[in-house]
Amino acid sequence: MENLDLNLLTALDVLLDEASVTGAAHRLGLSTSAMSRTLARLRSVTNDPLLVRAGRHLVPTPYATDIREHVHTLTRDVQAVLRPRHRELDLKTLDRTFVLRANEGFLNVVSAPLVTAILNEAPRVHLRFMPKTDKDALPLREGRIDLEIGVRGVSAPEIRSRLLFRDTFVGVARIDHSLFADGDISIARYAACRHVAASRRGTFRGPVDDALEQLGYQRTVSVVVPGFPDALEIVRQSDMVTHVPRSCLANLAHDLARGSNLRLFELPVKTSEIAIASMWHPRMDADPAHRWLRDTVQAVCRRLFACYDVCFWKST
């Protein structure tokens, strides 16, 4: 099998169909002498004459007659596998299940409009949303997850990513919190509050603590919850404060405008922007359905977050 030449299969198919070296050469764009050499190679490989002289014509041997249909089927199948695909994606008939992994905050805001956008175009598609408990790339590598949404980073060297939006942290407290009593919020007054932190890993320390420490301050984190929606609910019913990505507040925009008991404020310390991206394994790059899924996720994020002035769009 080391010296297997698939071109011989194509040549054999044409030779058996034409039963003529000259006719086969013309169809394949070869000279008659080159086609004769190819027939000689085929005879050597198969250990059979394949085509023999009968008067002025060539006729197939019993072996050649026996394999003719099989050779034609094999040739067609090989060409179908190796020929680049240019098929059009028919979204109305696309019947496929996509598995997406994202954290709770993202799903709270994006899942409903994303489901609407996808099912409006592809009604037979099924979506499965999975919780994001870690950054392990193995599920993407093994094909258990089609698309992951999260903080852009290096989870594995081969994983592809596309920037969806850039997010920033914003403070949240109850509207009648004493933090708002004396005008501008100073670093000292902010640090003196009791805080609720959202951490998937259950840690009490995060980017805000690093920023405060650089300025000589330290805050007290009294409660740690798994997700940002939990932190907002605690703040709504207590004197604690928290910080969440602006994107998590998109669903609250109308409530805030109508007099919700929550109030937003700019953090008195600067933290880095958060780059949120979609991530996938490179084997899905050329898949038309997966490409459509990636484009749809990006379009929904741009439309949704731009409406709430959440994101600062930058080129990838």
mmCIF file of C-alpha atoms in Angstrom:
data_model
loop_
_atom_site.group_PDB
_atom_site.id
_atom_site.type_symbol
_atom_site.label_atom_id
_atom_site.label_comp_id
_atom_site.label_asym_id
_atom_site.label_seq_id
_atom_site.Cartn_x
_atom_site.Cartn_y
_atom_site.Cartn_z
ATOM 1 C CA MET A 1 0.000 0.000 0.000
ATOM 2 C CA GLU A 2 3.009 2.331 0.299
ATOM 3 C CA ASN A 3 3.029 2.883 -3.475
ATOM 4 C CA LEU A 4 -0.741 3.065 -3.920
ATOM 5 C CA ASP A 5 -1.572 5.629 -6.609
ATOM 6 C CA LEU A 6 -5.230 6.680 -6.674
ATOM 7 C CA ASN A 7 -4.699 8.085 -10.171
ATOM 8 C CA LEU A 8 -4.487 4.472 -11.349
ATOM 9 C CA LEU A 9 -8.024 3.899 -10.098
ATOM 10 C CA THR A 10 -9.326 6.792 -12.210
ATOM 11 C CA ALA A 11 -7.353 5.566 -15.216
ATOM 12 C CA LEU A 12 -8.678 2.005 -14.788
ATOM 13 C CA ASP A 13 -12.258 3.289 -14.588
ATOM 14 C CA VAL A 14 -11.864 5.222 -17.859
ATOM 15 C CA LEU A 15 -10.033 2.379 -19.620
ATOM 16 C CA LEU A 16 -12.722 -0.143 -18.742
ATOM 17 C CA ASP A 17 -15.421 2.307 -19.842
ATOM 18 C CA GLU A 18 -13.753 3.174 -23.148
ATOM 19 C CA ALA A 19 -12.149 -0.205 -23.884
ATOM 20 C CA SER A 20 -9.653 1.866 -25.840
ATOM 21 C CA VAL A 21 -6.246 3.264 -24.975
ATOM 22 C CA THR A 22 -6.735 6.145 -27.422
ATOM 23 C CA GLY A 23 -10.228 6.969 -26.108
ATOM 24 C CA ALA A 24 -9.078 6.842 -22.477
ATOM 25 C CA ALA A 25 -6.077 9.064 -23.262
ATOM 26 C CA HIS A 26 -8.361 11.649 -24.876
ATOM 27 C CA ARG A 27 -10.742 11.722 -21.873
ATOM 28 C CA LEU A 28 -7.921 12.110 -19.375
ATOM 29 C CA GLY A 29 -5.931 14.619 -21.418
ATOM 30 C CA LEU A 30 -2.928 12.307 -21.822
ATOM 31 C CA SER A 31 -0.909 11.170 -24.791
ATOM 32 C CA THR A 32 -1.569 7.693 -26.160
ATOM 33 C CA SER A 33 1.917 6.563 -25.108
ATOM 34 C CA ALA A 34 1.368 7.805 -21.548
ATOM 35 C CA MET A 35 -1.956 5.937 -21.412
ATOM 36 C CA SER A 36 -0.248 2.800 -22.691
ATOM 37 C CA ARG A 37 2.322 3.041 -19.886
ATOM 38 C CA THR A 38 -0.481 3.483 -17.355
ATOM 39 C CA LEU A 39 -2.221 0.346 -18.695
ATOM 40 C CA ALA A 40 1.074 -1.531 -18.325
ATOM 41 C CA ARG A 41 1.293 -0.403 -14.673
ATOM 42 C CA LEU A 42 -2.289 -1.501 -14.051
ATOM 43 C CA ARG A 43 -1.570 -4.922 -15.545
ATOM 44 C CA SER A 44 1.432 -5.233 -13.238
ATOM 45 C CA VAL A 45 -0.491 -4.129 -10.138
ATOM 46 C CA THR A 46 -3.522 -6.382 -10.761
ATOM 47 C CA ASN A 47 -1.562 -9.268 -12.291
ATOM 48 C CA ASP A 48 -4.152 -9.395 -15.059
ATOM 49 C CA PRO A 49 -4.081 -8.237 -18.737
ATOM 50 C CA LEU A 50 -7.360 -6.319 -18.161
ATOM 51 C CA LEU A 51 -7.805 -5.428 -21.865
ATOM 52 C CA VAL A 52 -6.670 -7.749 -24.694
ATOM 53 C CA ARG A 53 -6.622 -7.434 -28.456
ATOM 54 C CA ALA A 54 -9.581 -8.901 -30.395
ATOM 55 C CA GLY A 55 -9.090 -7.953 -34.043
ATOM 56 C CA ARG A 56 -8.928 -4.166 -34.215
ATOM 57 C CA HIS A 57 -10.463 -3.668 -30.767
ATOM 58 C CA LEU A 58 -9.677 -4.300 -27.102
ATOM 59 C CA VAL A 59 -11.968 -6.475 -24.988
ATOM 60 C CA PRO A 60 -12.011 -6.871 -21.204
ATOM 61 C CA THR A 61 -10.795 -9.994 -19.505
ATOM 62 C CA PRO A 62 -13.208 -11.854 -17.168
ATOM 63 C CA TYR A 63 -11.507 -10.164 -14.204
ATOM 64 C CA ALA A 64 -11.917 -6.720 -15.776
ATOM 65 C CA THR A 65 -15.596 -7.394 -16.482
ATOM 66 C CA ASP A 66 -16.070 -8.580 -12.920
ATOM 67 C CA ILE A 67 -14.561 -5.456 -11.295
ATOM 68 C CA ARG A 68 -15.881 -2.828 -13.726
ATOM 69 C CA GLU A 69 -18.871 -1.644 -11.656
ATOM 70 C CA HIS A 70 -16.890 -1.844 -8.424
ATOM 71 C CA VAL A 71 -14.102 0.289 -9.881
ATOM 72 C CA HIS A 72 -16.605 2.879 -11.111
ATOM 73 C CA THR A 73 -18.243 3.106 -7.664
ATOM 74 C CA LEU A 74 -14.885 3.368 -5.900
ATOM 75 C CA THR A 75 -13.717 6.105 -8.264
ATOM 76 C CA ARG A 76 -16.870 8.123 -7.711
ATOM 77 C CA ASP A 77 -16.621 7.727 -3.916
ATOM 78 C CA VAL A 78 -12.931 8.704 -3.807
ATOM 79 C CA GLN A 79 -13.608 11.800 -5.906
ATOM 80 C CA ALA A 80 -16.495 12.767 -3.614
ATOM 81 C CA VAL A 81 -14.228 12.512 -0.558
ATOM 82 C CA LEU A 82 -11.247 14.349 -2.023
ATOM 83 C CA ARG A 83 -13.045 17.014 -4.051
ATOM 84 C CA PRO A 84 -13.539 20.333 -2.175
ATOM 85 C CA ARG A 85 -17.131 20.811 -1.025
ATOM 86 C CA HIS A 86 -19.063 23.806 -2.299
ATOM 87 C CA ARG A 87 -22.521 22.824 -1.163
ATOM 88 C CA GLU A 88 -24.945 25.518 -0.124
ATOM 89 C CA LEU A 89 -26.167 25.519 3.464
ATOM 90 C CA ASP A 90 -29.943 25.093 3.610
ATOM 91 C CA LEU A 91 -30.883 26.482 7.024
ATOM 92 C CA LYS A 92 -34.549 25.543 6.671
ATOM 93 C CA THR A 93 -33.661 21.839 6.493
ATOM 94 C CA LEU A 94 -30.570 21.879 8.718
ATOM 95 C CA ASP A 95 -31.166 19.197 11.369
ATOM 96 C CA ARG A 96 -28.358 19.415 13.897
ATOM 97 C CA THR A 97 -27.705 19.812 17.615
ATOM 98 C CA PHE A 98 -25.187 22.440 18.726
ATOM 99 C CA VAL A 99 -23.703 22.391 22.227
ATOM 100 C CA LEU A 100 -22.620 25.767 23.639
ATOM 101 C CA ARG A 101 -20.807 26.354 26.922
ATOM 102 C CA ALA A 102 -21.006 29.704 28.722
ATOM 103 C CA ASN A 103 -21.299 31.121 32.216
ATOM 104 C CA GLU A 104 -24.593 31.963 33.876
ATOM 105 C CA GLY A 105 -24.283 35.725 33.456
ATOM 106 C CA PHE A 106 -23.827 35.482 29.699
ATOM 107 C CA LEU A 107 -26.669 32.982 29.335
ATOM 108 C CA ASN A 108 -29.042 35.166 31.349
ATOM 109 C CA VAL A 109 -28.601 37.960 28.848
ATOM 110 C CA VAL A 110 -27.892 36.222 25.537
ATOM 111 C CA SER A 111 -29.632 32.830 25.544
ATOM 112 C CA ALA A 112 -33.174 34.052 24.775
ATOM 113 C CA PRO A 113 -32.317 36.393 21.836
ATOM 114 C CA LEU A 114 -29.806 33.840 20.530
ATOM 115 C CA VAL A 115 -32.396 31.046 20.563
ATOM 116 C CA THR A 116 -34.846 33.320 18.728
ATOM 117 C CA ALA A 117 -32.283 34.307 16.089
ATOM 118 C CA ILE A 118 -31.193 30.710 15.461
ATOM 119 C CA LEU A 119 -34.624 29.083 15.356
ATOM 120 C CA ASN A 120 -36.052 31.811 13.128
ATOM 121 C CA GLU A 121 -33.495 30.876 10.481
ATOM 122 C CA ALA A 122 -33.052 27.170 11.211
ATOM 123 C CA PRO A 123 -36.229 25.779 12.847
ATOM 124 C CA ARG A 124 -34.940 22.190 12.955
ATOM 125 C CA VAL A 125 -31.745 23.039 14.874
ATOM 126 C CA HIS A 126 -31.475 22.002 18.530
ATOM 127 C CA LEU A 127 -29.404 23.887 21.128
ATOM 128 C CA ARG A 128 -27.914 22.536 24.328
ATOM 129 C CA PHE A 129 -26.412 25.074 26.753
ATOM 130 C CA MET A 130 -23.836 23.723 29.185
ATOM 131 C CA PRO A 131 -22.512 25.466 32.324
ATOM 132 C CA LYS A 132 -18.954 26.760 32.203
ATOM 133 C CA THR A 133 -17.289 25.270 35.270
ATOM 134 C CA ASP A 134 -13.680 25.543 34.062
ATOM 135 C CA LYS A 135 -11.497 26.482 31.097
ATOM 136 C CA ASP A 136 -10.560 22.934 30.103
ATOM 137 C CA ALA A 137 -10.204 22.668 26.300
ATOM 138 C CA LEU A 138 -10.724 18.896 26.273
ATOM 139 C CA PRO A 139 -14.489 19.069 25.542
ATOM 140 C CA LEU A 140 -13.752 21.222 22.459
ATOM 141 C CA ARG A 141 -11.016 18.837 21.363
ATOM 142 C CA GLU A 142 -13.237 15.792 21.798
ATOM 143 C CA GLY A 143 -16.218 17.399 20.065
ATOM 144 C CA ARG A 144 -18.461 17.339 23.153
ATOM 145 C CA ILE A 145 -18.821 21.136 22.869
ATOM 146 C CA ASP A 146 -19.249 22.961 19.564
ATOM 147 C CA LEU A 147 -18.726 26.523 20.770
ATOM 148 C CA GLU A 148 -17.507 28.046 24.020
ATOM 149 C CA ILE A 149 -18.143 31.615 25.143
ATOM 150 C CA GLY A 150 -15.875 33.155 27.727
ATOM 151 C CA VAL A 151 -12.912 35.342 28.578
ATOM 152 C CA ARG A 152 -10.481 35.317 25.701
ATOM 153 C CA GLY A 153 -7.308 33.506 26.614
ATOM 154 C CA VAL A 154 -5.069 30.601 25.771
ATOM 155 C CA SER A 155 -6.932 27.442 26.772
ATOM 156 C CA ALA A 156 -5.019 25.314 24.240
ATOM 157 C CA PRO A 157 -2.635 26.331 21.427
ATOM 158 C CA GLU A 158 -4.847 25.119 18.585
ATOM 159 C CA ILE A 159 -8.162 26.584 19.778
ATOM 160 C CA ARG A 160 -9.524 29.319 17.488
ATOM 161 C CA SER A 161 -11.293 32.385 18.855
ATOM 162 C CA ARG A 162 -13.247 35.425 17.688
ATOM 163 C CA LEU A 163 -13.739 38.552 19.761
ATOM 164 C CA LEU A 164 -17.418 39.156 20.536
ATOM 165 C CA PHE A 165 -17.159 42.259 22.704
ATOM 166 C CA ARG A 166 -15.082 43.990 25.351
ATOM 167 C CA ASP A 167 -16.689 44.383 28.741
ATOM 168 C CA THR A 168 -15.912 46.387 31.888
ATOM 169 C CA PHE A 169 -16.876 46.074 35.539
ATOM 170 C CA VAL A 170 -19.471 48.382 37.057
ATOM 171 C CA GLY A 171 -20.475 48.760 40.694
ATOM 172 C CA VAL A 172 -23.997 47.989 41.914
ATOM 173 C CA ALA A 173 -25.694 48.847 45.194
ATOM 174 C CA ARG A 174 -29.185 49.409 46.503
ATOM 175 C CA ILE A 175 -30.510 52.795 45.430
ATOM 176 C CA ASP A 176 -30.758 54.100 49.006
ATOM 177 C CA HIS A 177 -27.320 52.840 50.049
ATOM 178 C CA SER A 178 -25.292 55.222 52.185
ATOM 179 C CA LEU A 179 -22.508 55.007 49.589
ATOM 180 C CA PHE A 180 -24.476 57.508 47.483
ATOM 181 C CA ALA A 181 -25.122 59.983 50.326
ATOM 182 C CA ASP A 182 -22.101 62.259 49.955
ATOM 183 C CA GLY A 183 -21.572 62.914 46.258
ATOM 184 C CA ASP A 184 -18.658 61.270 44.520
ATOM 185 C CA ILE A 185 -17.721 57.783 45.704
ATOM 186 C CA SER A 186 -14.206 57.798 47.107
ATOM 187 C CA ILE A 187 -11.908 54.789 47.152
ATOM 188 C CA ALA A 188 -11.917 54.833 50.972
ATOM 189 C CA ARG A 189 -15.723 54.804 51.257
ATOM 190 C CA TYR A 190 -16.016 52.106 48.596
ATOM 191 C CA ALA A 191 -13.418 49.882 50.286
ATOM 192 C CA ALA A 192 -15.145 50.323 53.662
ATOM 193 C CA CYS A 193 -18.372 48.692 52.399
ATOM 194 C CA ARG A 194 -19.176 45.036 52.779
ATOM 195 C CA HIS A 195 -18.935 43.294 49.423
ATOM 196 C CA VAL A 196 -20.487 40.360 47.590
ATOM 197 C CA ALA A 197 -18.135 38.690 45.112
ATOM 198 C CA ALA A 198 -19.052 36.334 42.274
ATOM 199 C CA SER A 199 -16.521 33.585 41.680
ATOM 200 C CA ARG A 200 -16.966 30.304 39.881
ATOM 201 C CA ARG A 201 -14.024 28.905 41.865
ATOM 202 C CA GLY A 202 -15.252 30.302 45.177
ATOM 203 C CA THR A 203 -12.339 32.694 45.713
ATOM 204 C CA PHE A 204 -12.626 35.853 47.829
ATOM 205 C CA ARG A 205 -10.051 37.793 45.807
ATOM 206 C CA GLY A 206 -10.240 39.223 42.305
ATOM 207 C CA PRO A 207 -9.159 42.081 39.993
ATOM 208 C CA VAL A 208 -10.780 44.757 42.171
ATOM 209 C CA ASP A 209 -8.755 43.635 45.185
ATOM 210 C CA ASP A 210 -5.557 43.872 43.144
ATOM 211 C CA ALA A 211 -6.449 47.405 42.031
ATOM 212 C CA LEU A 212 -7.284 48.486 45.596
ATOM 213 C CA GLU A 213 -4.093 46.976 46.995
ATOM 214 C CA GLN A 214 -1.960 48.969 44.534
ATOM 215 C CA LEU A 215 -3.489 52.110 46.020
ATOM 216 C CA GLY A 216 -3.034 50.971 49.609
ATOM 217 C CA TYR A 217 -6.625 49.888 50.304
ATOM 218 C CA GLN A 218 -8.314 46.630 51.182
ATOM 219 C CA ARG A 219 -11.986 45.703 51.069
ATOM 220 C CA THR A 220 -14.010 43.144 53.035
ATOM 221 C CA VAL A 221 -15.664 40.439 50.960
ATOM 222 C CA SER A 222 -18.376 39.021 53.213
ATOM 223 C CA VAL A 223 -20.075 36.693 50.716
ATOM 224 C CA VAL A 224 -18.919 34.722 47.675
ATOM 225 C CA VAL A 225 -21.519 33.337 45.242
ATOM 226 C CA PRO A 226 -21.079 31.289 42.040
ATOM 227 C CA GLY A 227 -22.552 33.825 39.609
ATOM 228 C CA PHE A 228 -23.321 37.501 39.037
ATOM 229 C CA PRO A 229 -27.138 37.102 39.129
ATOM 230 C CA ASP A 230 -26.818 35.710 42.671
ATOM 231 C CA ALA A 231 -24.678 38.687 43.683
ATOM 232 C CA LEU A 232 -27.242 41.138 42.299
ATOM 233 C CA GLU A 233 -30.074 39.483 44.212
ATOM 234 C CA ILE A 234 -28.181 39.709 47.507
ATOM 235 C CA VAL A 235 -27.345 43.365 46.880
ATOM 236 C CA ARG A 236 -30.995 44.076 46.081
ATOM 237 C CA GLN A 237 -31.965 42.893 49.574
ATOM 238 C CA SER A 238 -29.036 44.071 51.705
ATOM 239 C CA ASP A 239 -26.558 46.879 52.394
ATOM 240 C CA MET A 240 -23.775 45.109 50.526
ATOM 241 C CA VAL A 241 -22.276 46.226 47.214
ATOM 242 C CA THR A 242 -20.936 44.227 44.329
ATOM 243 C CA HIS A 243 -19.416 44.653 40.900
ATOM 244 C CA VAL A 244 -20.470 42.856 37.736
ATOM 245 C CA PRO A 245 -19.662 43.079 34.021
ATOM 246 C CA ARG A 246 -21.817 45.698 32.291
ATOM 247 C CA SER A 247 -23.072 42.986 29.942
ATOM 248 C CA CYS A 248 -24.793 41.253 32.854
ATOM 249 C CA LEU A 249 -26.974 44.342 33.334
ATOM 250 C CA ALA A 250 -28.464 44.379 29.833
ATOM 251 C CA ASN A 251 -31.615 42.636 31.038
ATOM 252 C CA LEU A 252 -31.933 45.174 33.878
ATOM 253 C CA ALA A 253 -31.674 48.268 31.691
ATOM 254 C CA HIS A 254 -35.414 48.839 31.419
ATOM 255 C CA ASP A 255 -35.963 48.101 35.116
ATOM 256 C CA LEU A 256 -33.251 50.558 36.102
ATOM 257 C CA ALA A 257 -34.816 53.230 33.902
ATOM 258 C CA ARG A 258 -38.242 52.647 35.484
ATOM 259 C CA GLY A 259 -37.034 52.932 39.074
ATOM 260 C CA SER A 260 -35.495 49.651 40.157
ATOM 261 C CA ASN A 261 -34.101 49.572 43.686
ATOM 262 C CA LEU A 262 -30.619 49.014 42.245
ATOM 263 C CA ARG A 263 -28.243 51.760 41.215
ATOM 264 C CA LEU A 264 -25.100 51.541 39.114
ATOM 265 C CA PHE A 265 -21.887 53.443 39.753
ATOM 266 C CA GLU A 266 -18.455 53.671 38.219
ATOM 267 C CA LEU A 267 -15.841 51.888 40.296
ATOM 268 C CA PRO A 268 -13.412 54.302 41.952
ATOM 269 C CA VAL A 269 -10.540 52.024 40.850
ATOM 270 C CA LYS A 270 -9.616 51.036 37.314
ATOM 271 C CA THR A 271 -9.699 47.392 36.246
ATOM 272 C CA SER A 272 -8.750 45.894 32.919
ATOM 273 C CA GLU A 273 -11.312 45.384 30.176
ATOM 274 C CA ILE A 274 -12.636 41.869 29.765
ATOM 275 C CA ALA A 275 -12.358 40.430 26.245
ATOM 276 C CA ILE A 276 -15.252 38.021 25.674
ATOM 277 C CA ALA A 277 -14.804 35.635 22.753
ATOM 278 C CA SER A 278 -16.286 32.606 21.073
ATOM 279 C CA MET A 279 -13.902 29.646 20.920
ATOM 280 C CA TRP A 280 -13.934 26.467 18.840
ATOM 281 C CA HIS A 281 -11.709 23.655 17.622
ATOM 282 C CA PRO A 282 -10.078 24.197 14.189
ATOM 283 C CA ARG A 283 -11.638 21.058 12.735
ATOM 284 C CA MET A 284 -14.916 23.029 12.655
ATOM 285 C CA ASP A 285 -13.462 25.975 10.704
ATOM 286 C CA ALA A 286 -14.664 24.891 7.280
ATOM 287 C CA ASP A 287 -18.002 23.449 8.403
ATOM 288 C CA PRO A 288 -20.717 25.703 6.874
ATOM 289 C CA ALA A 289 -23.239 25.097 9.669
ATOM 290 C CA HIS A 290 -20.701 25.836 12.391
ATOM 291 C CA ARG A 291 -19.592 28.977 10.574
ATOM 292 C CA TRP A 292 -23.215 30.124 10.480
ATOM 293 C CA LEU A 293 -23.522 29.431 14.233
ATOM 294 C CA ARG A 294 -20.407 31.525 14.971
ATOM 295 C CA ASP A 295 -21.656 34.389 12.803
ATOM 296 C CA THR A 296 -25.077 34.300 14.453
ATOM 297 C CA VAL A 297 -23.616 34.425 17.969
ATOM 298 C CA GLN A 298 -21.487 37.420 17.005
ATOM 299 C CA ALA A 299 -24.398 39.242 15.348
ATOM 300 C CA VAL A 300 -26.648 38.736 18.384
ATOM 301 C CA CYS A 301 -23.955 39.979 20.788
ATOM 302 C CA ARG A 302 -23.222 43.085 18.723
ATOM 303 C CA ARG A 303 -26.892 43.950 18.360
ATOM 304 C CA LEU A 304 -27.818 43.278 21.987
ATOM 305 C CA PHE A 305 -24.902 44.885 23.790
ATOM 306 C CA ALA A 306 -24.591 47.858 21.468
ATOM 307 C CA CYS A 307 -28.170 48.782 22.423
ATOM 308 C CA TYR A 308 -27.100 49.185 26.039
ATOM 309 C CA ASP A 309 -23.770 50.853 25.325
ATOM 310 C CA VAL A 310 -22.078 47.903 27.050
ATOM 311 C CA CYS A 311 -19.293 47.162 24.650
ATOM 312 C CA PHE A 312 -16.367 48.986 23.192
ATOM 313 C CA TRP A 313 -15.871 47.483 19.741
ATOM 314 C CA LYS A 314 -12.336 46.993 18.566
ATOM 315 C CA SER A 315 -10.895 45.077 15.655
ATOM 316 C CA THR A 316 -9.653 41.570 16.360
#
